Structures are given as C-alpha cells and as structure tokens.
C-alpha cells in the first residue's frame, strides 16, 4: 500500500483546515467555566461539506494536551494517551526501552494493584492495548461510556505514580515477555528479521532508526530496572503527552475529571524535537540473509525525505505508479508475466525519515535467482520515465484519498487515533483538509521531479532473503557490513531531577464507581427480497455517506470435492481477475477511479463478495459487481498465473510454524475425509490437480442466486438502496445442496502429536477436541461464558499463568469455535522452545483444575460484567454492523436475540457453568499437537509420560 493510502487508512481522517478559534464572546464564556489551570486552546467544527473531525483542544498547567471529541452515535468512549517517545529516543546499545515500557505500564502503579488494569477494563466491558513504534508510544481503552472516569483514574495513576510499584520481579517477567514477543513475531516468522538487517544498512551508524523498535536481544539483557525507571522519568511527563477522549461524552464533566486526575502530576523534563537530516548513501549497498523460507525475496530502498515534507505527496504518487496494484508497472512486468508471485512499491514515512521501497517475491517456477528480478525491477523503474504520469494517475489520488478519509470517520477509534497522532507530530489535531489539499496540488511535473531527485540513478540498499543454503540466489554479493556503535554509558540523557507528585487532593486508592450503564443501541434492521431467490437484510447508518454490501453464498470449501480442496478459493481468485469485457487491470483502474473495492473470497462454508463504496459512486460500483459476477472472463492466462501463485504461496506458508499448527490441528480433529480437516485454501496436491474446467463447473454450482443472501449497511433508506441494486436482479439460479459430510477420525487423547520444524525459535502448542456447532443462545453460547475465566480474557487463568507468572509465552488462550455443523475447543500458545514440556504441563494443569473445580463466584461476576457491558462495542462500524446482521440472517435468529443472551448471562448459575466444564473439558479427552524443533523438545515431552507420535502433513 502506498504511503498516501496508508496515511488515510491507518491514521484515519488526517484533518485539514486550521482549527477555528472560538468567537471572542463565546471563548470568554467558555474560559470562565473552565477548571483552574485549564486553558482552552482552540475548537474546530467542519464547515458544511468539509471532511473533518470536530474537537476541542485544552492544555493543563503541567503541559498535558487534552483533545475532546463528542460523538453520541454509540454509547462508548475511547481514551488514548500518546507519549511522544519511541525507539528514536533510545541510545546505541541501550535499545528496546520504549517497547519494554509499553509492557511495564500495564503492571500496576501505586494505587492500582498488579494485573488490575487489565481486570478493570475487561470487567467494564472494554478493550485495551498499547503500541510502540519508532516515534511514539500510545495506550488506549475503548469502553462503555459510563466507565470513562474509571479509565482516567487508571491512566493518570500510571502516568504519575508508576515508579513506586515497579519492582525487580515485574521487570524480569516483562523482559521475558518481550523476549517471547520477539521470538514469536520476528524470529519464528518467515522474513521476520529482514527489516532489522535492512535498516542497519539503510541508516547511518547510530541513527535512531538503525535499531529495531523491540530492541536488540543483547541490549535487553544488559538493561536494569533502574534504567527503566530513568527512561520513564525522562520521557513520560504530561508535557510530552496528548490525552484524547472521543465518543459519548459530556465535555464539561469530562474536562472536570481530567483536571481532577491529571492536574497534580508535575511536568517532566523539557522535550525538544529531534533533527531530521536527510539520509544519504555513498553507493548501492548489497546485503543478504538466509531464512526458513520457500520464496526468495528482494527489497530495494531509496532514501527520500521525512513525514510531511513537501515532497512526500509526489513521492507517494510515484510509488503508486511503480507498484500500487494491478495497474502498476511492477505488476505488469513481474507478476503478470509470472516472474514474481508478488511485487509492489510503497513510500513509508516516519517522523524523521522516509524511504521509497520496491519488493518482489520470486516465482520459483521461473527461477529463484534474484539477480534477474533485480534487473527487471531496475528496468521497470527506468520505464517510468518513458511512461510518465497520466491525468488518471492524478485523478485516482484525489478520489482514493478522499474516499479513505471518509471511510476513516466510521469509528470513534479511528477519529481519536487520528487526532492524537496529528497533535503529537504536527501540533494540529486536524489535518484532513491540509492533506487533501497537498495531494490535490501534486502535478505531473512534481512527480517527475522527485523521481529524478531521489530515485533515478541514485544509490539504494538491496537486500536478498533466500532459503537456507541458497546463497547462490542472492542478487549480488554482500558489499556492506554494519558497524556496531559504541554502547552508550547511560541509558538516558538529559534527565533532570524530576519532581514527584505531591499528596493528591483526593484518595487515589478509591476506584471511581461507574455511572449508570448506557442503553445499548442495537441496529434497527429491515428484511427484503431483491428477487424471489435473494434475501437481503440491512440497516441505515447515516454517520458517513458510504455503503457496505456483502453477498454470502452458501457453499465455499464445503461444496467442493475433497480431492479438489482449494477450488472455491481459486474460483474466487479468478472472479477477481478479468471479465469477459475487460482485463483485470482495466477493472482495477475503474474501481480505483471510484474509490471503491469489490473482492471475492471463500471460506469453509461460504463464498463471499464484499463491496465497499462511497454511496455517490454506488451505481457504477454495482455495475462492476454485475460484470464480474455474471460475465467472468476465466482466461487461460489468468488461471495459469493465479494457480501458480497459489501453489507457491502454499509452499511458502509451510515455512510458518503457526500455519503448520493450524493445519495439523484441523487434521487431527477432523481427519482427511472431512472438509474441516483440510484447509479451505487446499494443499499442494489438491490445488495442483485443479483445472480451468473445474473452476467453470464450480462457478456454475456456487455462484447462483439461490445460494445467495445479502447484508448491507448504508446511509440510504431501504427503498433507495434496493433501487440501486436492481441490476443484480438479472442474477438467476436455484440453490445448490451441500454434499454429505465426510466421516470423522478416531480421537487419540493422551498422545502428543509432533510436527518437526527444525530451527523453530518457538514451539506452537494446541490442545483440544471436537465440540458443539454454533448457536446463539444454547449450549455453545454457554460454553463461551464458561471458558471466559479459563482462557477467554487477558487475565484468564491460562494467560496469567503462562505469560505473567512463568514468562513462557507472549500470550496464551482457549476458546470454543463453532460452525454450522461442527465445532471445537482449543487451548493454544507459542512458547519458548526450552520450556515446551513445562508449558504443556501448565496448560493441562489449568484445564484439569478447571474441569475438577470450575469457576469461582468472583470469576462468574467478572464474566457477567465483562461480557454484558462489552456489547456496547459490538456495532460501531458498518462492517461490525454487517457482521451482526449476518449472524441473524445466517442462523435465522430473532432480531433481538441479544436480549436473550443478556438474560442468560444474568441468570445462568455457577453450577450450570461448572457442569459444562465437566462435560467439555475432561483432560482425558483432549488431543495434543506441538509444532517445534523435534531434536530439542521430544525428550522433554516424553518425560512428561506422553507417547509422542510424528504427524506428517
């Protein structure tokens, strides 16, 4: 995805026009009503027809910036606190602090007990997390709106009173957790270490981006608890933070609470911006690495500017032309012709630096060597100068950026994140208008100028990632070796004697009570028939002028023959290609010019068509849906390319331990004679046997109107929406019955099945059994309630044991999953290789104890509060609403089925829940699978007393 799309999609509505100051009289009145020490900085309300996020901006005397955004469309509120500190504030040899602190901030503070932060938010029905990148760290909670004061109590306590609760033991546990996260997300993932190697070659020695955000392992090892405390004192003051609150709030009451909880926290040391010198290279640097992969990868990066530089926008457009999808030069020259399975270009930007990157995954069917791929990439870059920039290139930028800006306004979460990020990095929360204007102003000459200034003939960094033993495949021999910078004497520079909070004006040990619970707003639904065969269910949502339409076709993987597994997915992929009238590139161009998306996919029980459109462009978008659906091209050239890509992707996925675990566990539970035991994506053997004739035959069976149901969320009234869908009434065909389900295998409890993954950095453990199919108010729903304290919440028994107490994993969980015919129970985690046997034993201990004794009354109360209040978060975005509608439609549920669920949650007894544990969690019935390095883990598993059996895939 190019930078200009990424900004819009991830940073939400990057707002524009300078904020409007309050009229003097209104401003004076408002200022007089403000709490002491609070200043109103500005207020902004979009003008008619303007895309923007209304907000009020305040500043406390201690320097804390506060942004408030009212949105009463749903009874929820999001609280975000962003600290302007990321890994860029670390020092050489002292890396990983910012990310480690993201973990430490959840471990309790002076007035909040250990693990209480997670418990309080979850019990309130909320969601929470924190993230760290190179430039900032943020923490956020989304909760029912009656829980807001409690969230401010939590956030303020860890801002002002964290250090008294920071113990050596907590530090060691979280250091182990970070190491597990690194092992899971980087070391045990294909290409996981590529960026670290690339950045070392790309940036000068000691540059803040030359080390990974998660830190180097050896740096984490040398870190002390005192280092962590010093890092907190240096960077986590209120004057380096932005508190953003959005949703169903009362502004005056919210500001009063903010002042109460945050005003007595003293400001921290002053923070000055980092310099932004442009990165330069003296020559092209080649680096390479071997990895447990199948597809060789090449990435080329050119240094450019930094975020919000005047050349950022034209560079984004240049990247889009080079490699932004099916209309790009790289797609035409590498993917379309089969030299690469994937290829693309992007222009990712950070606060201090941007880079224009091009990548390609070589297609081994045409050769795995990367030197020819690099040559094709360089030729494609040269081709741009001849091709130039078209009027349509510029038009797409304007339309797509506007569309993504509108889509990003669909959730309070997106709006709050946008306001927070823009305030942090620019001092102006509202950048939508500015961004729309700067992309709208890009000219053809601008794009050609930045191409010549930053790309044409310029030095770059070229990294080759090849399979183990594939050194001969690299693009060129390495000519660069990174220099290790000297280790900084101190972990933190510029630390002054920060003031400690004085005695609070209130008792911080008392957690605020929640206000009266808000009334949940379940969408009002309508039912209709588009034709005699096609039922449609929808709701009107006027928050944004957009339409979400999803077509579900009963069948999917379940409809295809077992020996043709992957046929449903391959057919969907073909429907994303050419029609009988236009090429896939022409169709992609048409959608880009509308700011719309139309995608076909398939899963276990259904094929799906998802349509997302600005309502103003819905007519033209539906015309493309009709063309793709009723007039598919099914061209030999498309089929051969798509099939080859699928085969290579399957072979690539076999290098991922998590994929192997999913496939192996499905096979263990459901066997090879049932579709649920085989991936909906198929296997190398089944996909290899699929022909274009098979695709056409499956299309004829699957894509019938009689198999289809539709759901929609739109700003249009029902009648107007149905009128716009009339072109699809030409769709015909009766329903196709599903074939008989295959037989199920014998279970093998008490046996550990082992899939060997030599060199795996972690082991993936899966424990479980076949269980109930889905139902909304019966025993399946009740097993969800029963499992919640065991493994369904962050502070569940399993996660607290394996992650927080033992430090074995980055996260562990258990759950019941149910389809329309069958379901299963699974407990799973990725764990350190050296504790695979101990982790398995702890899993079984927790399951056994829960089976024998059930949940406690406190756990039952926690479950009730968390799940019942959490429903306030379920229907916010159009896609969430569409998912809710689909459950009603698919399972023929009453529109108010959630009321029955509420009754069950409130009335189900602890005896009923514990009886369900007795029924479904017998440890003697559990099957066990481990994916890991057999040479390192087999003996330990055998020592537990289990028979270990190799499981081939």
PDB file of N, CA and C in Angstrom, residues 178-189 658 761-762 809-811 829-831:
ATOM      1  N   UNK A 178       8.815  -9.750  26.639  1.00  0.00           N
ATOM      2  CA  UNK A 178       9.284  -9.079  25.426  1.00  0.00           C
ATOM      3  C   UNK A 178      10.138 -10.036  24.591  1.00  0.00           C
ATOM      4  N   UNK A 179      10.971 -10.822  25.243  1.00  0.00           N
ATOM      5  CA  UNK A 179      11.779 -11.797  24.508  1.00  0.00           C
ATOM      6  C   UNK A 179      10.885 -12.818  23.811  1.00  0.00           C
ATOM      7  N   UNK A 180       9.807 -13.225  24.479  1.00  0.00           N
ATOM      8  CA  UNK A 180       8.863 -14.144  23.851  1.00  0.00           C
ATOM      9  C   UNK A 180       8.163 -13.495  22.668  1.00  0.00           C
ATOM     10  N   UNK A 181       7.832 -12.211  22.818  1.00  0.00           N
ATOM     11  CA  UNK A 181       7.194 -11.495  21.715  1.00  0.00           C
ATOM     12  C   UNK A 181       8.135 -11.428  20.515  1.00  0.00           C
ATOM     13  N   UNK A 182       9.394 -11.142  20.782  1.00  0.00           N
ATOM     14  CA  UNK A 182      10.370 -11.096  19.696  1.00  0.00           C
ATOM     15  C   UNK A 182      10.482 -12.460  19.021  1.00  0.00           C
ATOM     16  N   UNK A 183      10.559 -13.510  19.811  1.00  0.00           N
ATOM     17  CA  UNK A 183      10.671 -14.852  19.242  1.00  0.00           C
ATOM     18  C   UNK A 183       9.467 -15.195  18.377  1.00  0.00           C
ATOM     19  N   UNK A 184       8.255 -14.788  18.851  1.00  0.00           N
ATOM     20  CA  UNK A 184       7.038 -15.131  18.126  1.00  0.00           C
ATOM     21  C   UNK A 184       6.852 -14.286  16.876  1.00  0.00           C
ATOM     22  N   UNK A 185       7.094 -12.975  16.995  1.00  0.00           N
ATOM     23  CA  UNK A 185       6.772 -12.052  15.902  1.00  0.00           C
ATOM     24  C   UNK A 185       7.921 -11.847  14.916  1.00  0.00           C
ATOM     25  N   UNK A 186       9.143 -12.156  15.338  1.00  0.00           N
ATOM     26  CA  UNK A 186      10.299 -11.885  14.484  1.00  0.00           C
ATOM     27  C   UNK A 186      11.069 -13.165  14.179  1.00  0.00           C
ATOM     28  N   UNK A 187      11.602 -13.796  15.212  1.00  0.00           N
ATOM     29  CA  UNK A 187      12.491 -14.933  14.984  1.00  0.00           C
ATOM     30  C   UNK A 187      11.771 -16.151  14.428  1.00  0.00           C
ATOM     31  N   UNK A 188      10.513 -16.359  14.787  1.00  0.00           N
ATOM     32  CA  UNK A 188       9.789 -17.554  14.357  1.00  0.00           C
ATOM     33  C   UNK A 188       8.879 -17.291  13.167  1.00  0.00           C
ATOM     34  N   UNK A 189       9.052 -16.144  12.517  1.00  0.00           N
ATOM     35  CA  UNK A 189       8.200 -15.770  11.385  1.00  0.00           C
ATOM     36  C   UNK A 189       9.053 -15.651  10.123  1.00  0.00           C
ATOM     37  N   UNK A 658       3.060 -21.447  12.710  1.00  0.00           N
ATOM     38  CA  UNK A 658       1.657 -21.234  13.082  1.00  0.00           C
ATOM     39  C   UNK A 658       0.714 -21.825  12.039  1.00  0.00           C
ATOM     40  N   UNK A 761      12.164 -21.102  16.383  1.00  0.00           N
ATOM     41  CA  UNK A 761      12.535 -20.305  17.552  1.00  0.00           C
ATOM     42  C   UNK A 761      11.580 -20.522  18.714  1.00  0.00           C
ATOM     43  N   UNK A 762      10.372 -20.979  18.427  1.00  0.00           N
ATOM     44  CA  UNK A 762       9.381 -21.280  19.445  1.00  0.00           C
ATOM     45  C   UNK A 762       8.646 -22.551  19.071  1.00  0.00           C
ATOM     46  N   UNK A 809       5.513 -17.358  27.418  1.00  0.00           N
ATOM     47  CA  UNK A 809       4.864 -17.028  26.149  1.00  0.00           C
ATOM     48  C   UNK A 809       4.523 -15.549  26.094  1.00  0.00           C
ATOM     49  N   UNK A 810       4.254 -15.079  24.894  1.00  0.00           N
ATOM     50  CA  UNK A 810       3.741 -13.724  24.709  1.00  0.00           C
ATOM     51  C   UNK A 810       2.244 -13.672  24.974  1.00  0.00           C
ATOM     52  N   UNK A 811       1.558 -14.803  24.847  1.00  0.00           N
ATOM     53  CA  UNK A 811       0.123 -14.852  25.104  1.00  0.00           C
ATOM     54  C   UNK A 811      -0.410 -16.260  24.950  1.00  0.00           C
ATOM     55  N   UNK A 829      -0.873 -21.686  22.428  1.00  0.00           N
ATOM     56  CA  UNK A 829       0.123 -20.643  22.662  1.00  0.00           C
ATOM     57  C   UNK A 829       1.389 -20.983  21.894  1.00  0.00           C
ATOM     58  N   UNK A 830       2.144 -19.946  21.548  1.00  0.00           N
ATOM     59  CA  UNK A 830       3.519 -20.123  21.084  1.00  0.00           C
ATOM     60  C   UNK A 830       4.421 -19.894  22.287  1.00  0.00           C
ATOM     61  N   UNK A 831       5.289 -20.869  22.575  1.00  0.00           N
ATOM     62  CA  UNK A 831       6.084 -20.818  23.803  1.00  0.00           C
ATOM     63  C   UNK A 831       7.565 -20.961  23.480  1.00  0.00           C
TER      64      UNK A 831
END
